[in-house]
C-alpha positions as a Python dict, from the first residue, in 0.01 Angstrom:
ca = {
    (1, 'X'): (0, 0, 0),
    (2, 'X'): (8, 138, -353),
    (3, 'X'): (250, 24, -620),
    (4, 'X'): (422, 364, -612),
    (5, 'X'): (469, 345, -233),
    (6, 'X'): (608, -6, -261),
    (7, 'X'): (848, 104, -533),
    (8, 'X'): (962, 397, -319),
    (9, 'X'): (1033, 170, -21),
    (10, 'X'): (1233, -70, -236),
    (11, 'X'): (1428, 212, -398),
    (12, 'X'): (1504, 357, -55),
    (13, 'X'): (1623, 19, 73),
    (14, 'X'): (1852, -43, -222),
    (15, 'X'): (1979, 315, -215),
    (16, 'X'): (2077, 282, 153),
    (17, 'X'): (2226, -61, 88),
    (18, 'X'): (2444, 70, -196),
    (19, 'X'): (2558, 371, 9),
    (20, 'X'): (2657, 140, 295),
    (21, 'X'): (2835, -94, 54),
    (22, 'X'): (3032, 194, -100),
    (23, 'X'): (3136, 323, 244),
    (24, 'X'): (3249, -23, 354),
    (25, 'X'): (3447, -62, 31),
    (26, 'X'): (3611, 278, 85),
    (27, 'X'): (3708, 175, 439),
    (28, 'X'): (3855, -152, 314),
    (29, 'X'): (4054, 27, 42),
    (30, 'X'): (4177, 310, 267),
    (31, 'X'): (4505, 145, 381),
    (32, 'X'): (4590, 65, 19),
    (33, 'X'): (4515, 420, -96),
    (34, 'X'): (4726, 558, 189),
    (35, 'X'): (5022, 340, 94),
    (36, 'X'): (5000, 420, -277),
    (37, 'X'): (4920, 792, -253),
    (38, 'X'): (5160, 1086, -254),
    (39, 'X'): (5289, 1120, 100),
    (40, 'X'): (5292, 1484, 207),
    (41, 'X'): (5366, 1377, 565),
    (42, 'X'): (5397, 1019, 681),
    (43, 'X'): (5525, 922, 1024),
    (44, 'X'): (5403, 760, 1344),
    (45, 'X'): (5229, 1075, 1468),
    (46, 'X'): (5068, 1207, 1151),
    (47, 'X'): (4986, 1091, 801),
    (48, 'X'): (4879, 1330, 525),
    (49, 'X'): (4844, 1158, 189),
    (50, 'X'): (4712, 1288, -143),
    (51, 'X'): (4504, 996, -270),
    (52, 'X'): (4366, 1158, -587),
    (53, 'X'): (4391, 1482, -782),
    (54, 'X'): (4118, 1632, -563),
    (55, 'X'): (4138, 1455, -228),
    (56, 'X'): (4378, 1402, 58),
    (57, 'X'): (4341, 1203, 378),
    (58, 'X'): (4479, 1326, 708),
    (59, 'X'): (4505, 1150, 1041),
    (60, 'X'): (4500, 1068, 1317),
    (61, 'X'): (4307, 1390, 1381),
    (62, 'X'): (4137, 1519, 1692),
    (63, 'X'): (3766, 1587, 1726),
    (64, 'X'): (3870, 1948, 1779),
    (65, 'X'): (3993, 1975, 1419),
    (66, 'X'): (3687, 1802, 1274),
    (67, 'X'): (3445, 2019, 1473),
    (68, 'X'): (3631, 2336, 1374),
    (69, 'X'): (3630, 2255, 1001),
    (70, 'X'): (3262, 2162, 1008),
    (71, 'X'): (3174, 2478, 1198),
    (72, 'X'): (3378, 2707, 971),
    (73, 'X'): (3218, 2551, 662),
    (74, 'X'): (2864, 2588, 795),
    (75, 'X'): (2892, 2927, 968),
    (76, 'X'): (3127, 3129, 745),
    (77, 'X'): (3231, 3165, 382),
    (78, 'X'): (3600, 3130, 469),
    (79, 'X'): (3779, 2925, 199),
    (80, 'X'): (3892, 2593, 349),
    (81, 'X'): (3908, 2227, 241),
    (82, 'X'): (3567, 2062, 215),
    (83, 'X'): (3528, 1744, 419),
    (84, 'X'): (3433, 1440, 210),
    (85, 'X'): (3396, 1187, 490),
    (86, 'X'): (3565, 1054, 803),
    (87, 'X'): (3713, 716, 896),
    (88, 'X'): (3734, 584, 1251),
    (89, 'X'): (4032, 347, 1247),
    (90, 'X'): (4231, 169, 1515),
    (91, 'X'): (4489, 450, 1496),
    (92, 'X'): (4222, 719, 1540),
    (93, 'X'): (4011, 960, 1337),
    (94, 'X'): (4105, 1017, 972),
    (95, 'X'): (3951, 1295, 762),
    (96, 'X'): (3913, 1281, 383),
    (97, 'X'): (3907, 1638, 252),
    (98, 'X'): (3969, 1850, -56),
    (99, 'X'): (4325, 1865, -180),
    (100, 'X'): (4381, 2236, -246),
    (101, 'X'): (4597, 2264, -555),
    (102, 'X'): (4821, 2568, -535),
    (103, 'X'): (5120, 2713, -354),
    (104, 'X'): (5161, 2808, 7),
    (105, 'X'): (5200, 3175, 89),
    (106, 'X'): (5530, 3074, 250),
    (107, 'X'): (5665, 2959, -87),
    (108, 'X'): (5527, 3263, -272),
    (109, 'X'): (5614, 3536, -25),
    (110, 'X'): (5966, 3626, -142),
    (111, 'X'): (5842, 3674, -500),
    (112, 'X'): (5557, 3908, -409),
    (113, 'X'): (5579, 4287, -430),
    (114, 'X'): (5497, 4495, -124),
    (115, 'X'): (5155, 4574, -273),
    (116, 'X'): (5087, 4205, -343),
    (117, 'X'): (5186, 4114, 13),
    (118, 'X'): (4945, 4371, 154),
    (119, 'X'): (4663, 4249, -72),
    (120, 'X'): (4729, 3890, 33),
    (121, 'X'): (4719, 3973, 403),
    (122, 'X'): (4405, 4182, 346),
    (123, 'X'): (4239, 3872, 198),
    (124, 'X'): (4359, 3661, 491),
    (125, 'X'): (4223, 3921, 730),
    (126, 'X'): (3882, 3908, 562),
    (127, 'X'): (3871, 3540, 657),
    (128, 'X'): (4000, 3608, 1009),
    (129, 'X'): (3733, 3876, 1057),
    (130, 'X'): (3461, 3627, 966),
    (131, 'X'): (3593, 3375, 1216),
    (132, 'X'): (3619, 3631, 1492),
    (133, 'X'): (3259, 3741, 1436),
    (134, 'X'): (3146, 3397, 1558),
    (135, 'X'): (3076, 3366, 1930),
    (136, 'X'): (3024, 3054, 2145),
    (137, 'X'): (2660, 2946, 2154),
    (138, 'X'): (2472, 3019, 2475),
    (139, 'X'): (2421, 2646, 2524),
    (140, 'X'): (2787, 2608, 2620),
    (141, 'X'): (2726, 2825, 2925),
    (142, 'X'): (3020, 3059, 2868),
    (143, 'X'): (3374, 2953, 2785),
    (144, 'X'): (3720, 3109, 2812),
    (145, 'X'): (3885, 2842, 2594),
    (146, 'X'): (3729, 2526, 2453),
    (147, 'X'): (3680, 2327, 2136),
    (148, 'X'): (3383, 2416, 1915),
    (149, 'X'): (3183, 2143, 2087),
    (150, 'X'): (3278, 2271, 2434),
    (151, 'X'): (3542, 2007, 2503),
    (152, 'X'): (3914, 2024, 2592),
    (153, 'X'): (4155, 2211, 2364),
    (154, 'X'): (4490, 2114, 2222),
    (155, 'X'): (4754, 2357, 2106),
    (156, 'X'): (5122, 2294, 2048),
    (157, 'X'): (5202, 2638, 2192),
    (158, 'X'): (5066, 2515, 2524),
    (159, 'X'): (5263, 2192, 2505),
    (160, 'X'): (4962, 1981, 2405),
    (161, 'X'): (4972, 1863, 2044),
    (162, 'X'): (4655, 1761, 1863),
    (163, 'X'): (4754, 1392, 1850),
    (164, 'X'): (4751, 1339, 2227),
    (165, 'X'): (4447, 1162, 2376),
    (166, 'X'): (4356, 1438, 2624),
    (167, 'X'): (4368, 1815, 2599),
    (168, 'X'): (4356, 2107, 2841),
    (169, 'X'): (4037, 2242, 2992),
    (170, 'X'): (3781, 2331, 2880),
    (171, 'X'): (3840, 2661, 3059),
    (172, 'X'): (3524, 2821, 3191),
    (173, 'X'): (3697, 3106, 3375),
    (174, 'X'): (3936, 3343, 3199),
    (175, 'X'): (4165, 3342, 3504),
    (176, 'X'): (4220, 2968, 3468),
    (177, 'X'): (4337, 3007, 3109),
    (178, 'X'): (4554, 3307, 3196),
    (179, 'X'): (4725, 3103, 3469),
    (180, 'X'): (4829, 2852, 3203),
    (181, 'X'): (4971, 3134, 2987),
    (182, 'X'): (5159, 3277, 3284),
    (183, 'X'): (5359, 2955, 3300),
    (184, 'X'): (5505, 3036, 2954),
    (185, 'X'): (5767, 3313, 2958),
    (186, 'X'): (5761, 3341, 2576),
    (187, 'X'): (5406, 3482, 2594),
    (188, 'X'): (5483, 3743, 2860),
    (189, 'X'): (5554, 4035, 2624),
    (190, 'X'): (5251, 3990, 2399),
    (191, 'X'): (4928, 4187, 2465),
    (192, 'X'): (4627, 4001, 2604),
    (193, 'X'): (4363, 4221, 2446),
    (194, 'X'): (4102, 4201, 2309),
    (195, 'X'): (3992, 3928, 2546),
    (196, 'X'): (3644, 3849, 2409),
    (197, 'X'): (3602, 3480, 2333),
    (198, 'X'): (3542, 3400, 1965),
    (199, 'X'): (3614, 3142, 1698),
    (200, 'X'): (3990, 3150, 1644),
    (201, 'X'): (4195, 2954, 1389),
    (202, 'X'): (4502, 2963, 1617),
    (203, 'X'): (4758, 2874, 1350),
    (204, 'X'): (4752, 3158, 1096),
    (205, 'X'): (5090, 3150, 923),
    (206, 'X'): (5207, 3152, 559),
    (207, 'X'): (5262, 2775, 542),
    (208, 'X'): (4894, 2723, 636),
    (209, 'X'): (4764, 2953, 362),
    (210, 'X'): (4734, 2808, 10),
    (211, 'X'): (4680, 3027, -296),
    (212, 'X'): (4476, 2848, -560),
    (213, 'X'): (4502, 2917, -933),
    (214, 'X'): (4216, 3170, -917),
    (215, 'X'): (4392, 3368, -644),
    (216, 'X'): (4172, 3247, -358),
    (217, 'X'): (4360, 3202, -32),
    (218, 'X'): (4256, 2888, 157),
    (219, 'X'): (4315, 2835, 528),
    (220, 'X'): (4431, 2484, 614),
    (221, 'X'): (4539, 2300, 932),
    (222, 'X'): (4249, 2365, 1170),
    (223, 'X'): (4369, 2134, 1448),
    (224, 'X'): (4407, 2413, 1708),
    (225, 'X'): (4093, 2609, 1614),
    (226, 'X'): (3816, 2661, 1866),
    (227, 'X'): (3677, 2909, 2115),
    (228, 'X'): (3969, 3120, 2238),
    (229, 'X'): (4022, 3478, 2357),
    (230, 'X'): (4071, 3695, 2048),
    (231, 'X'): (4423, 3787, 2158),
    (232, 'X'): (4522, 3420, 2119),
    (233, 'X'): (4509, 3459, 1740),
    (234, 'X'): (4778, 3727, 1750),
    (235, 'X'): (4990, 3541, 2003),
    (236, 'X'): (4981, 3239, 1777),
    (237, 'X'): (5081, 3415, 1453),
    (238, 'X'): (5384, 3546, 1641),
    (239, 'X'): (5453, 3204, 1796),
    (240, 'X'): (5419, 3023, 1459),
    (241, 'X'): (5660, 3258, 1278),
    (242, 'X'): (5910, 3001, 1157),
    (243, 'X'): (6094, 3045, 936),
    (244, 'X'): (6077, 3413, 1036),
    (245, 'X'): (5872, 3627, 795),
    (246, 'X'): (5870, 3973, 955),
    (247, 'X'): (5675, 4139, 671),
    (248, 'X'): (5384, 3899, 721),
    (249, 'X'): (5385, 3952, 1098),
    (250, 'X'): (5403, 4331, 1058),
    (251, 'X'): (5108, 4337, 818),
    (252, 'X'): (4899, 4104, 1034),
    (253, 'X'): (4972, 4326, 1334),
    (254, 'X'): (4869, 4634, 1134),
    (255, 'X'): (4537, 4486, 1024),
    (256, 'X'): (4474, 4360, 1376),
    (257, 'X'): (4544, 4703, 1524),
    (258, 'X'): (4314, 4874, 1273),
    (259, 'X'): (4038, 4629, 1363),
    (260, 'X'): (4071, 4673, 1739),
    (261, 'X'): (4176, 5038, 1748),
    (262, 'X'): (4497, 4949, 1930),
    (263, 'X'): (4855, 5058, 1870),
    (264, 'X'): (5093, 4804, 1719),
    (265, 'X'): (5374, 4714, 1960),
}
């Protein structure tokens, strides 16, 4: 073995050792950082804490949310928080991600002109279009509704929040998913087209859209994202309309209709 090879092995060993040490230290400090950070949400079900000027920690999270964020980051250019690392704690999975400094579209909406509202929704729709261009990989064997990894799905609109241990499905047949929807009378009046399965955020609403200082609109809260029928996106932006923001819904419906060639109802 040459001196250079020996030096490389030793540098690799110490590099791995230091990385492991830093990760262990971060895990040990996590409860302290969570207690001292700015609590955006902090209850038994969910904790979202800003721990630095650029990072927040959210949990417990489902694998569905983690998979969706990783997939969106690797397969699209949609603006979303970058994942720094994950923590597997007794309470569940916690995700350290970018803190997006800015204002939610919900807070900004009333101050925007009609033209600014349309431009904002056009930017949102550019992101939605990218997501919807993604299709489930052939290795999943065809899915009607599933997480990115092909597992069960959680969605509050279906009565299964993302913090419960088990989800619904995965649904291989479209009829099985439709039968679940048929149990909900509040979905009866909404169209179920287009029905192609694609990558769907499933919680597009103004409170989940953050405008950064440079005007970029970031999509946050990916806990319900996964492989869904495309019509589920529209059902969900109607379902998530609280407090009611009819201008946002109308514009989203218009862009959706233009994309699919359908008439807005």
